[in-house]
mmCIF file of C-alpha atoms and ligand atoms in Angstrom:
data_model
loop_
_atom_site.group_PDB
_atom_site.id
_atom_site.type_symbol
_atom_site.label_atom_id
_atom_site.label_comp_id
_atom_site.label_asym_id
_atom_site.label_seq_id
_atom_site.Cartn_x
_atom_site.Cartn_y
_atom_site.Cartn_z
ATOM 1 C CA MET A 15 11.611 9.914 19.322
ATOM 2 C CA ILE A 16 8.280 8.232 20.034
ATOM 3 C CA TYR A 17 8.037 5.365 22.479
ATOM 4 C CA ALA A 18 4.781 3.605 23.220
ATOM 5 C CA GLU A 19 5.214 0.872 25.794
ATOM 6 C CA HIS A 20 2.404 -1.547 26.603
ATOM 7 C CA LEU A 21 -0.284 1.081 26.260
ATOM 8 C CA ARG A 22 -3.626 0.046 27.636
ATOM 9 C CA LYS A 23 -6.850 2.015 27.819
ATOM 10 C CA GLU A 24 -10.060 0.907 29.429
ATOM 11 C CA PHE A 25 -13.320 2.803 29.322
ATOM 12 C CA LYS A 26 -16.188 2.344 31.742
ATOM 13 C CA LYS A 27 -19.487 2.148 29.983
ATOM 14 C CA VAL A 28 -22.901 2.290 31.636
ATOM 15 C CA VAL A 29 -25.057 -0.534 30.362
ATOM 16 C CA LYS A 30 -28.724 0.186 30.277
ATOM 17 C CA GLU A 31 -31.362 -2.489 30.338
ATOM 18 C CA PRO A 32 -34.248 -1.939 27.928
ATOM 19 C CA GLY A 33 -37.372 0.019 28.848
ATOM 20 C CA LEU A 34 -38.238 2.677 31.398
ATOM 21 C CA LYS A 35 -37.311 0.453 34.317
ATOM 22 C CA GLY A 36 -33.911 -0.014 32.770
ATOM 23 C CA SER A 37 -33.492 3.757 32.435
ATOM 24 C CA PHE A 38 -34.242 4.292 36.132
ATOM 25 C CA LYS A 39 -31.929 1.519 37.137
ATOM 26 C CA ALA A 40 -29.151 2.976 34.972
ATOM 27 C CA LEU A 41 -29.736 6.336 36.620
ATOM 28 C CA PHE A 42 -29.678 5.230 40.256
ATOM 29 C CA LYS A 43 -27.756 1.991 40.238
ATOM 30 C CA PRO A 44 -25.689 2.100 37.084
ATOM 31 C CA LYS A 45 -24.293 -1.201 35.937
ATOM 32 C CA LYS A 46 -20.858 -0.594 34.501
ATOM 33 C CA GLU A 47 -19.053 -2.571 31.934
ATOM 34 C CA ILE A 48 -15.410 -2.218 31.027
ATOM 35 C CA VAL A 49 -14.489 -1.713 27.392
ATOM 36 C CA VAL A 50 -10.858 -2.374 26.540
ATOM 37 C CA ALA A 51 -10.147 -0.005 23.648
ATOM 38 C CA ALA A 52 -6.403 -0.701 23.637
ATOM 39 C CA GLU A 53 -5.113 -3.827 25.290
ATOM 40 C CA ASP A 54 -1.360 -3.839 24.855
ATOM 41 C CA ILE A 55 0.216 -1.639 22.192
ATOM 42 C CA SER A 56 3.940 -1.003 21.835
ATOM 43 C CA PHE A 57 6.027 0.586 19.112
ATOM 44 C CA HIS A 58 8.882 3.003 18.532
ATOM 45 C CA VAL A 59 9.200 5.653 15.858
ATOM 46 C CA PRO A 60 12.606 7.182 15.077
ATOM 47 C CA LYS A 61 12.949 10.872 14.233
ATOM 48 C CA GLY A 62 11.974 11.808 10.699
ATOM 49 C CA GLU A 63 9.973 8.673 9.957
ATOM 50 C CA ILE A 64 6.449 8.580 8.588
ATOM 51 C CA LEU A 65 4.737 5.679 10.283
ATOM 52 C CA GLY A 66 1.501 4.243 8.920
ATOM 53 C CA PHE A 67 -0.605 3.281 11.911
ATOM 54 C CA ILE A 68 -3.294 1.031 10.571
ATOM 55 C CA GLY A 69 -5.891 -1.538 11.517
ATOM 56 C CA PRO A 70 -9.563 -2.286 10.992
ATOM 57 C CA ASN A 71 -12.396 -0.146 12.388
ATOM 58 C CA GLY A 72 -12.510 -0.255 16.156
ATOM 59 C CA ALA A 73 -8.956 -1.612 16.445
ATOM 60 C CA GLY A 74 -7.990 1.119 18.891
ATOM 61 C CA LYS A 75 -6.000 3.466 16.623
ATOM 62 C CA SER A 76 -7.698 6.714 17.603
ATOM 63 C CA THR A 77 -7.524 5.715 21.263
ATOM 64 C CA VAL A 78 -3.757 5.216 20.984
ATOM 65 C CA ILE A 79 -3.319 8.521 19.146
ATOM 66 C CA LYS A 80 -5.324 10.270 21.843
ATOM 67 C CA MET A 81 -2.987 8.814 24.476
ATOM 68 C CA LEU A 82 0.068 9.909 22.487
ATOM 69 C CA THR A 83 -1.276 13.431 22.127
ATOM 70 C CA GLY A 84 -2.138 13.616 25.828
ATOM 71 C CA ILE A 85 -5.921 13.841 25.368
ATOM 72 C CA LEU A 86 -6.388 10.518 27.154
ATOM 73 C CA THR A 87 -4.403 9.050 30.027
ATOM 74 C CA PRO A 88 -3.406 5.400 29.646
ATOM 75 C CA THR A 89 -4.897 2.949 32.137
ATOM 76 C CA SER A 90 -1.452 1.383 32.191
ATOM 77 C CA GLY A 91 1.690 1.513 30.117
ATOM 78 C CA GLU A 92 3.589 4.594 29.123
ATOM 79 C CA CYS A 93 4.314 6.819 26.187
ATOM 80 C CA ARG A 94 7.209 9.174 25.815
ATOM 81 C CA ILE A 95 7.612 11.572 22.929
ATOM 82 C CA ASN A 96 10.787 13.553 22.603
ATOM 83 C CA GLY A 97 11.556 12.611 26.170
ATOM 84 C CA LYS A 98 8.235 13.987 27.413
ATOM 85 C CA ILE A 99 5.300 12.171 28.923
ATOM 86 C CA PRO A 100 2.340 13.932 27.283
ATOM 87 C CA GLN A 101 0.056 13.817 30.307
ATOM 88 C CA ASN A 102 2.652 15.303 32.657
ATOM 89 C CA ASP A 103 3.696 18.364 30.749
ATOM 90 C CA ARG A 104 0.746 19.204 28.578
ATOM 91 C CA LYS A 105 1.395 22.917 28.214
ATOM 92 C CA ASN A 106 4.886 22.559 26.807
ATOM 93 C CA TYR A 107 4.143 19.320 25.053
ATOM 94 C CA VAL A 108 1.437 20.727 22.778
ATOM 95 C CA LYS A 109 3.918 23.199 21.321
ATOM 96 C CA GLU A 110 5.976 20.331 19.983
ATOM 97 C CA ILE A 111 3.187 18.420 18.340
ATOM 98 C CA GLY A 112 0.469 18.921 15.778
ATOM 99 C CA ALA A 113 -2.649 16.788 15.534
ATOM 100 C CA VAL A 114 -5.469 16.303 13.069
ATOM 101 C CA PHE A 115 -8.499 14.161 13.764
ATOM 102 C CA GLY A 116 -10.102 13.803 10.363
ATOM 103 C CA GLN A 117 -13.468 12.911 11.796
ATOM 104 C CA ARG A 118 -13.682 16.098 13.859
ATOM 105 C CA THR A 119 -12.319 19.569 13.349
ATOM 106 C CA GLN A 120 -9.954 21.159 15.850
ATOM 107 C CA LEU A 121 -10.818 24.627 14.616
ATOM 108 C CA TRP A 122 -13.200 27.198 16.032
ATOM 109 C CA TRP A 123 -16.472 26.861 14.236
ATOM 110 C CA ASP A 124 -17.461 30.538 13.981
ATOM 111 C CA LEU A 125 -14.097 32.153 13.453
ATOM 112 C CA PRO A 126 -12.878 33.028 9.955
ATOM 113 C CA LEU A 127 -9.989 30.795 9.104
ATOM 114 C CA GLN A 128 -7.483 33.632 8.891
ATOM 115 C CA GLU A 129 -8.281 34.730 12.438
ATOM 116 C CA THR A 130 -8.060 31.163 13.639
ATOM 117 C CA TYR A 131 -4.490 31.071 12.415
ATOM 118 C CA LEU A 132 -3.723 34.355 14.151
ATOM 119 C CA VAL A 133 -5.028 32.954 17.427
ATOM 120 C CA LEU A 134 -2.930 29.831 16.971
ATOM 121 C CA LYS A 135 0.082 31.993 16.203
ATOM 122 C CA GLU A 136 -0.323 33.631 19.630
ATOM 123 C CA ILE A 137 -0.957 30.369 21.447
ATOM 124 C CA TYR A 138 2.106 28.740 19.927
ATOM 125 C CA GLU A 139 4.185 31.913 20.153
ATOM 126 C CA VAL A 140 5.225 31.915 16.522
ATOM 127 C CA ASP A 141 7.128 35.069 15.568
ATOM 128 C CA ASP A 142 5.904 37.270 12.696
ATOM 129 C CA ALA A 143 8.557 36.321 10.156
ATOM 130 C CA SER A 144 8.172 32.573 10.721
ATOM 131 C CA PHE A 145 4.405 32.920 10.625
ATOM 132 C CA LYS A 146 4.477 34.673 7.275
ATOM 133 C CA LYS A 147 6.864 32.169 5.807
ATOM 134 C CA ARG A 148 4.796 29.314 7.103
ATOM 135 C CA MET A 149 1.501 30.707 5.803
ATOM 136 C CA ASP A 150 3.055 31.226 2.357
ATOM 137 C CA PHE A 151 4.247 27.631 2.336
ATOM 138 C CA LEU A 152 0.862 26.278 3.466
ATOM 139 C CA ASN A 153 -1.018 28.485 1.018
ATOM 140 C CA GLU A 154 1.101 27.233 -1.789
ATOM 141 C CA ILE A 155 0.489 23.526 -1.186
ATOM 142 C CA LEU A 156 -2.949 23.581 0.364
ATOM 143 C CA GLU A 157 -4.459 26.471 -1.620
ATOM 144 C CA LEU A 158 -6.128 28.076 1.352
ATOM 145 C CA GLU A 159 -6.531 31.513 -0.216
ATOM 146 C CA LYS A 160 -9.976 30.918 -1.691
ATOM 147 C CA PHE A 161 -11.603 30.289 1.647
ATOM 148 C CA ILE A 162 -9.269 31.822 4.202
ATOM 149 C CA LYS A 163 -11.739 34.625 4.982
ATOM 150 C CA SER A 164 -14.693 32.271 5.500
ATOM 151 C CA PRO A 165 -15.856 31.036 8.892
ATOM 152 C CA VAL A 166 -14.915 27.416 9.464
ATOM 153 C CA ARG A 167 -18.542 26.280 9.665
ATOM 154 C CA THR A 168 -19.120 27.270 6.024
ATOM 155 C CA LEU A 169 -16.211 25.258 4.642
ATOM 156 C CA SER A 170 -16.681 22.106 2.594
ATOM 157 C CA LEU A 171 -15.160 18.904 3.957
ATOM 158 C CA GLY A 172 -12.134 19.152 1.675
ATOM 159 C CA GLN A 173 -11.550 22.798 2.558
ATOM 160 C CA ARG A 174 -11.986 22.107 6.256
ATOM 161 C CA MET A 175 -9.521 19.245 6.168
ATOM 162 C CA ARG A 176 -6.905 21.399 4.403
ATOM 163 C CA ALA A 177 -7.547 24.087 7.003
ATOM 164 C CA ASP A 178 -7.060 21.558 9.813
ATOM 165 C CA ILE A 179 -3.841 20.248 8.281
ATOM 166 C CA ALA A 180 -2.500 23.779 7.953
ATOM 167 C CA ALA A 181 -3.397 24.505 11.579
ATOM 168 C CA SER A 182 -1.531 21.408 12.739
ATOM 169 C CA MET A 183 1.600 22.459 10.838
ATOM 170 C CA LEU A 184 1.566 26.148 11.643
ATOM 171 C CA HIS A 185 4.029 26.039 14.527
ATOM 172 C CA SER A 186 6.514 23.675 12.835
ATOM 173 C CA PRO A 187 5.852 20.812 15.235
ATOM 174 C CA LYS A 188 8.456 18.111 15.698
ATOM 175 C CA VAL A 189 5.786 15.435 15.601
ATOM 176 C CA LEU A 190 2.532 15.266 13.665
ATOM 177 C CA PHE A 191 -0.319 12.953 14.593
ATOM 178 C CA LEU A 192 -2.702 12.568 11.686
ATOM 179 C CA ASP A 193 -5.758 10.436 12.352
ATOM 180 C CA GLU A 194 -7.499 9.862 9.016
ATOM 181 C CA PRO A 195 -6.531 13.173 7.397
ATOM 182 C CA THR A 196 -7.747 12.033 3.974
ATOM 183 C CA ILE A 197 -11.126 10.586 4.938
ATOM 184 C CA GLY A 198 -13.852 11.443 2.443
ATOM 185 C CA LEU A 199 -11.686 13.625 0.203
ATOM 186 C CA ASP A 200 -11.510 13.792 -3.577
ATOM 187 C CA VAL A 201 -8.309 12.813 -5.372
ATOM 188 C CA VAL A 202 -7.070 16.376 -5.831
ATOM 189 C CA VAL A 203 -7.446 17.358 -2.195
ATOM 190 C CA LYS A 204 -5.970 14.031 -1.094
ATOM 191 C CA ASP A 205 -2.993 14.819 -3.264
ATOM 192 C CA ASN A 206 -2.619 18.299 -1.749
ATOM 193 C CA ILE A 207 -2.620 16.849 1.724
ATOM 194 C CA ARG A 208 -0.138 14.130 0.831
ATOM 195 C CA GLN A 209 2.167 16.767 -0.671
ATOM 196 C CA ALA A 210 1.984 18.818 2.494
ATOM 197 C CA ILE A 211 2.885 15.815 4.646
ATOM 198 C CA MET A 212 5.676 14.769 2.319
ATOM 199 C CA ARG A 213 7.239 18.231 2.174
ATOM 200 C CA ILE A 214 7.124 18.991 5.853
ATOM 201 C CA ASN A 215 8.693 15.589 6.515
ATOM 202 C CA LYS A 216 11.451 16.110 3.942
ATOM 203 C CA GLU A 217 12.237 19.711 4.718
ATOM 204 C CA GLU A 218 11.982 19.680 8.494
ATOM 205 C CA LYS A 219 12.436 16.028 9.392
ATOM 206 C CA THR A 220 9.040 16.077 11.045
ATOM 207 C CA THR A 221 8.118 12.714 12.515
ATOM 208 C CA VAL A 222 4.630 11.666 11.421
ATOM 209 C CA ILE A 223 2.164 9.072 12.647
ATOM 210 C CA LEU A 224 -0.531 8.607 10.056
ATOM 211 C CA THR A 225 -3.743 6.651 10.420
ATOM 212 C CA THR A 226 -5.680 5.876 7.278
ATOM 213 C CA HIS A 227 -7.833 3.301 5.531
ATOM 214 C CA ASP A 228 -6.494 4.379 2.148
ATOM 215 C CA ILE A 229 -3.621 2.166 1.109
ATOM 216 C CA SER A 230 -2.364 4.763 -1.392
ATOM 217 C CA ASP A 231 -1.659 7.116 1.508
ATOM 218 C CA ILE A 232 0.497 4.413 3.014
ATOM 219 C CA GLU A 233 2.205 3.485 -0.229
ATOM 220 C CA LEU A 234 3.013 7.064 -1.096
ATOM 221 C CA LEU A 235 4.070 8.269 2.309
ATOM 222 C CA CYS A 236 5.063 5.602 4.755
ATOM 223 C CA ASP A 237 8.385 3.970 5.399
ATOM 224 C CA ARG A 238 6.947 1.539 7.850
ATOM 225 C CA ILE A 239 3.652 0.374 9.207
ATOM 226 C CA VAL A 240 2.416 -0.712 12.581
ATOM 227 C CA MET A 241 -0.790 -2.657 12.339
ATOM 228 C CA ILE A 242 -3.059 -3.296 15.271
ATOM 229 C CA ASP A 243 -6.258 -5.254 15.710
ATOM 230 C CA LYS A 244 -8.539 -5.607 18.709
ATOM 231 C CA GLY A 245 -6.225 -3.426 20.754
ATOM 232 C CA LYS A 246 -3.080 -5.463 20.100
ATOM 233 C CA ASN A 247 -0.082 -5.271 17.789
ATOM 234 C CA VAL A 248 -0.322 -7.579 14.807
ATOM 235 C CA TYR A 249 2.408 -6.343 12.519
ATOM 236 C CA ASP A 250 5.399 -4.021 12.565
ATOM 237 C CA GLY A 251 7.531 -3.702 9.450
ATOM 238 C CA SER A 252 7.757 -2.337 5.935
ATOM 239 C CA LEU A 253 4.831 -2.324 3.564
ATOM 240 C CA HIS A 254 6.919 -4.246 1.104
ATOM 241 C CA GLU A 255 7.384 -7.111 3.555
ATOM 242 C CA LEU A 256 3.699 -7.035 4.332
ATOM 243 C CA ARG A 257 2.754 -7.372 0.693
ATOM 244 C CA GLU A 258 5.323 -10.113 0.195
ATOM 245 C CA ASN A 259 3.990 -12.078 3.097
ATOM 246 C CA TYR A 260 0.308 -11.410 3.096
ATOM 247 C CA GLY A 261 -0.743 -9.328 0.140
ATOM 248 C CA GLN A 262 -0.888 -11.998 -2.466
ATOM 249 C CA THR A 263 -4.648 -11.947 -2.657
ATOM 250 C CA ARG A 264 -5.947 -10.814 -6.011
ATOM 251 C CA GLU A 265 -9.490 -10.181 -7.003
ATOM 252 C CA LEU A 266 -10.841 -10.765 -10.475
ATOM 253 C CA VAL A 267 -14.362 -9.758 -11.351
ATOM 254 C CA PHE A 268 -15.881 -11.626 -14.263
ATOM 255 C CA GLU A 269 -19.057 -10.537 -15.928
ATOM 256 C CA THR A 270 -20.448 -13.593 -17.642
ATOM 257 C CA ASP A 271 -23.039 -14.410 -20.182
ATOM 258 C CA LYS A 272 -26.569 -14.821 -18.755
ATOM 259 C CA SER A 273 -26.421 -18.583 -19.087
ATOM 260 C CA SER A 274 -22.904 -19.039 -17.698
ATOM 261 C CA LYS A 275 -21.872 -19.513 -14.112
ATOM 262 C CA LEU A 276 -18.631 -19.785 -12.235
ATOM 263 C CA THR A 277 -18.624 -22.181 -9.331
ATOM 264 C CA LYS A 278 -16.094 -23.323 -6.818
ATOM 265 C CA GLU A 279 -16.582 -26.856 -8.065
ATOM 266 C CA GLN A 280 -15.424 -25.865 -11.541
ATOM 267 C CA PHE A 281 -12.259 -24.349 -10.104
ATOM 268 C CA ARG A 282 -11.723 -27.267 -7.786
ATOM 269 C CA LYS A 283 -11.747 -29.599 -10.771
ATOM 270 C CA GLY A 284 -9.345 -27.587 -12.845
ATOM 271 C CA LEU A 285 -7.052 -25.832 -10.368
ATOM 272 C CA ASN A 286 -7.444 -27.836 -7.190
ATOM 273 C CA PRO A 287 -7.051 -24.889 -4.767
ATOM 274 C CA ASN A 288 -6.898 -25.110 -0.983
ATOM 275 C CA GLU A 289 -10.056 -24.060 0.825
ATOM 276 C CA ASN A 290 -8.586 -20.716 1.988
ATOM 277 C CA ASP A 291 -6.940 -19.826 -1.302
ATOM 278 C CA LEU A 292 -10.108 -19.238 -3.264
ATOM 279 C CA VAL A 293 -13.343 -17.398 -2.504
ATOM 280 C CA ILE A 294 -16.122 -16.833 -4.994
ATOM 281 C CA GLU A 295 -18.957 -14.381 -4.483
ATOM 282 C CA ASN A 296 -21.581 -13.656 -7.006
ATOM 283 C CA GLU A 297 -24.311 -11.177 -7.708
ATOM 284 C CA LYS A 298 -26.377 -11.823 -10.835
ATOM 285 C CA ASN A 299 -23.851 -12.274 -13.605
ATOM 286 C CA ASN A 300 -20.931 -10.748 -11.773
ATOM 287 C CA PHE A 301 -18.559 -13.214 -10.183
ATOM 288 C CA LYS A 302 -15.928 -11.983 -7.773
ATOM 289 C CA VAL A 303 -13.085 -14.452 -7.553
ATOM 290 C CA ARG A 304 -10.556 -13.809 -4.771
ATOM 291 C CA PHE A 305 -7.538 -16.012 -4.713
ATOM 292 C CA ASN A 306 -4.013 -16.372 -3.464
ATOM 293 C CA SER A 307 -1.803 -15.504 -6.422
ATOM 294 C CA ASN A 308 1.135 -17.273 -4.794
ATOM 295 C CA LYS A 309 -0.731 -20.526 -5.188
ATOM 296 C CA ILE A 310 -2.664 -19.831 -8.358
ATOM 297 C CA PRO A 311 -0.889 -17.454 -10.748
ATOM 298 C CA VAL A 312 -3.107 -14.715 -12.189
ATOM 299 C CA ALA A 313 -2.497 -15.886 -15.769
ATOM 300 C CA GLU A 314 -3.547 -19.406 -14.917
ATOM 301 C CA MET A 315 -6.672 -18.221 -13.162
ATOM 302 C CA LEU A 316 -7.602 -16.046 -16.127
ATOM 303 C CA SER A 317 -7.094 -18.633 -18.791
ATOM 304 C CA TYR A 318 -8.903 -21.277 -16.780
ATOM 305 C CA ALA A 319 -11.914 -19.041 -16.142
ATOM 306 C CA LEU A 320 -12.056 -18.085 -19.804
ATOM 307 C CA SER A 321 -11.938 -21.725 -20.818
ATOM 308 C CA VAL A 322 -14.877 -22.808 -18.662
ATOM 309 C CA THR A 323 -17.307 -19.962 -19.119
ATOM 310 C CA LYS A 324 -18.388 -17.223 -21.489
ATOM 311 C CA VAL A 325 -16.842 -14.058 -20.072
ATOM 312 C CA LYS A 326 -18.086 -10.646 -21.236
ATOM 313 C CA ASP A 327 -15.847 -8.427 -19.132
ATOM 314 C CA ILE A 328 -13.014 -8.711 -16.635
ATOM 315 C CA SER A 329 -11.526 -6.388 -14.064
ATOM 316 C CA VAL A 330 -8.577 -6.962 -11.752
ATOM 317 C CA LYS A 331 -8.133 -5.574 -8.264
ATOM 318 C CA ASP A 332 -5.162 -5.587 -5.941
ATOM 319 C CA ALA A 333 -5.654 -6.748 -2.418
ATOM 320 C CA ASP A 334 -6.780 -3.752 -0.395
ATOM 321 C CA ILE A 335 -5.469 -3.051 3.043
ATOM 322 C CA GLU A 336 -8.560 -4.391 4.770
ATOM 323 C CA GLU A 337 -8.110 -7.629 2.883
ATOM 324 C CA ILE A 338 -4.483 -7.886 3.936
ATOM 325 C CA ILE A 339 -5.471 -7.137 7.505
ATOM 326 C CA ARG A 340 -8.170 -9.783 7.375
ATOM 327 C CA ASN A 341 -5.741 -12.325 5.996
ATOM 328 C CA LEU A 342 -3.100 -11.352 8.483
ATOM 329 C CA TYR A 343 -5.497 -11.709 11.354
ATOM 330 C CA ARG A 344 -6.738 -15.065 10.102
ATOM 331 C CA GLN A 345 -3.223 -16.351 9.858
ATOM 332 C CA GLY A 346 -2.544 -15.330 13.436
ATOM 333 C CA GLU A 347 0.225 -13.187 14.724
ATOM 334 C CA ALA A 348 2.955 -15.424 13.341
ATOM 335 C CA LEU A 349 5.215 -12.629 12.147
ATOM 336 C CA ASN A 350 5.661 -11.132 15.551
ATOM 337 C CA GLU A 351 6.284 -14.399 17.323
HETATM 338 N N1 ATP B 675 -14.930 7.005 25.076
HETATM 339 C C1 ATP B 675 -15.176 5.711 24.827
HETATM 340 N N2 ATP B 675 -16.005 5.004 25.614
HETATM 341 C C2 ATP B 675 -16.268 3.695 25.383
HETATM 342 N N3 ATP B 675 -15.714 2.984 24.386
HETATM 343 C C3 ATP B 675 -14.877 3.631 23.551
HETATM 344 C C4 ATP B 675 -14.551 5.018 23.728
HETATM 345 N N4 ATP B 675 -13.688 5.383 22.756
HETATM 346 C C5 ATP B 675 -13.480 4.278 22.019
HETATM 347 N N5 ATP B 675 -14.182 3.228 22.488
HETATM 348 C C6 ATP B 675 -14.190 1.851 21.936
HETATM 349 O O1 ATP B 675 -12.854 1.419 21.814
HETATM 350 C C7 ATP B 675 -12.659 0.687 20.615
HETATM 351 C C8 ATP B 675 -11.545 1.329 19.788
HETATM 352 O O2 ATP B 675 -11.977 2.570 19.293
HETATM 353 P P1 ATP B 675 -11.063 3.523 18.396
HETATM 354 O O3 ATP B 675 -11.849 4.745 18.089
HETATM 355 O O4 ATP B 675 -9.758 3.695 19.051
HETATM 356 O O5 ATP B 675 -10.888 2.643 17.068
HETATM 357 P P2 ATP B 675 -10.180 3.008 15.676
HETATM 358 O O6 ATP B 675 -9.144 1.989 15.455
HETATM 359 O O7 ATP B 675 -9.783 4.428 15.665
HETATM 360 O O8 ATP B 675 -11.363 2.734 14.640
HETATM 361 P P3 ATP B 675 -11.763 3.537 13.275
HETATM 362 O O9 ATP B 675 -10.910 2.974 12.190
HETATM 363 O O10 ATP B 675 -13.194 3.127 13.103
HETATM 364 O O11 ATP B 675 -11.571 4.991 13.510
HETATM 365 C C9 ATP B 675 -14.012 0.648 19.937
HETATM 366 O O12 ATP B 675 -14.620 -0.563 20.212
HETATM 367 C C10 ATP B 675 -14.755 1.803 20.541
HETATM 368 O O13 ATP B 675 -16.131 1.558 20.553
HETATM 369 MG MG1 MG B 676 -10.327 6.081 14.546
#
């Protein structure tokens, strides 16, 4: 369904030296620098899969999505979606896909939402019966009714995002590209959006590529993840395997008595951890202890900490996706070798 083969995208950036002289120089004799936003990215997505496309900030995710949607042309490499090369057949291609860029709306700012959908209906040539059915479905999950008569510019972030999601699904696309569709949303709206993605995928076998920094999105929706960093693939596989291999970091936060402290030396004495398996950060009386639970079981860590210091409160955190990515990157690209 979706093939991305060795995608590479370079941008030319004008570098300006400081000061007025620099400005003139940049104007008349611009010095250009090449930024490699995506170096070499490859992956395949079969029909009906929801793929989590993740990686740290600046990894190149949005750049890749823009190439897949045909907004950008790759410097080299190729992508093929449903047998089509997006850049070659843009007019027909856009009818088969839907896209949401969470950071920026795709909707017309001054048009009431309802009219926006009518315009899209014409552009995508959706017949009346399908349109009605679709709007009912989207209204039901995304609760658009309350603001469907308002101009897009007056919508709150959560309303706007629901409106964008609905717009991307209106023409029953075969493929959906969702670049951070849950960014900045409250739990209820996040849930609405996840439901919409889940249902359209189940009921119509829509293939979805989803970019997010929220691991719950991935856990709830994705069969598989492709992780990139610095423009290159770092991981391709199930979330389960990722957790098994790299997600064993746990974080305990201890609030201690004023007089008590937790130090690495204390832990070294009692638990003898490897350098990379234990990190302690502290702010006043809060001590954040991050450790590899494969090496030091959580129970052992807890009982040891309680035995060496006066603890007032404890909280436990799972490794978040950024943490897993960091660990994965530190440990190299071993899995793909
Ligand atoms: N038009 C552009 N011109 C110059 N550099 C760009 C351009 N677009 C992106 N970049 C650079 O390419 C790199 C990748 O950017 P991209 O937006 O694809 O990252 P991302 O993975 O989507 O990050 P985030 O999680 O922050 O959204 C960044 O270093 C960015 O500054
Ligand atoms: Mg991005």
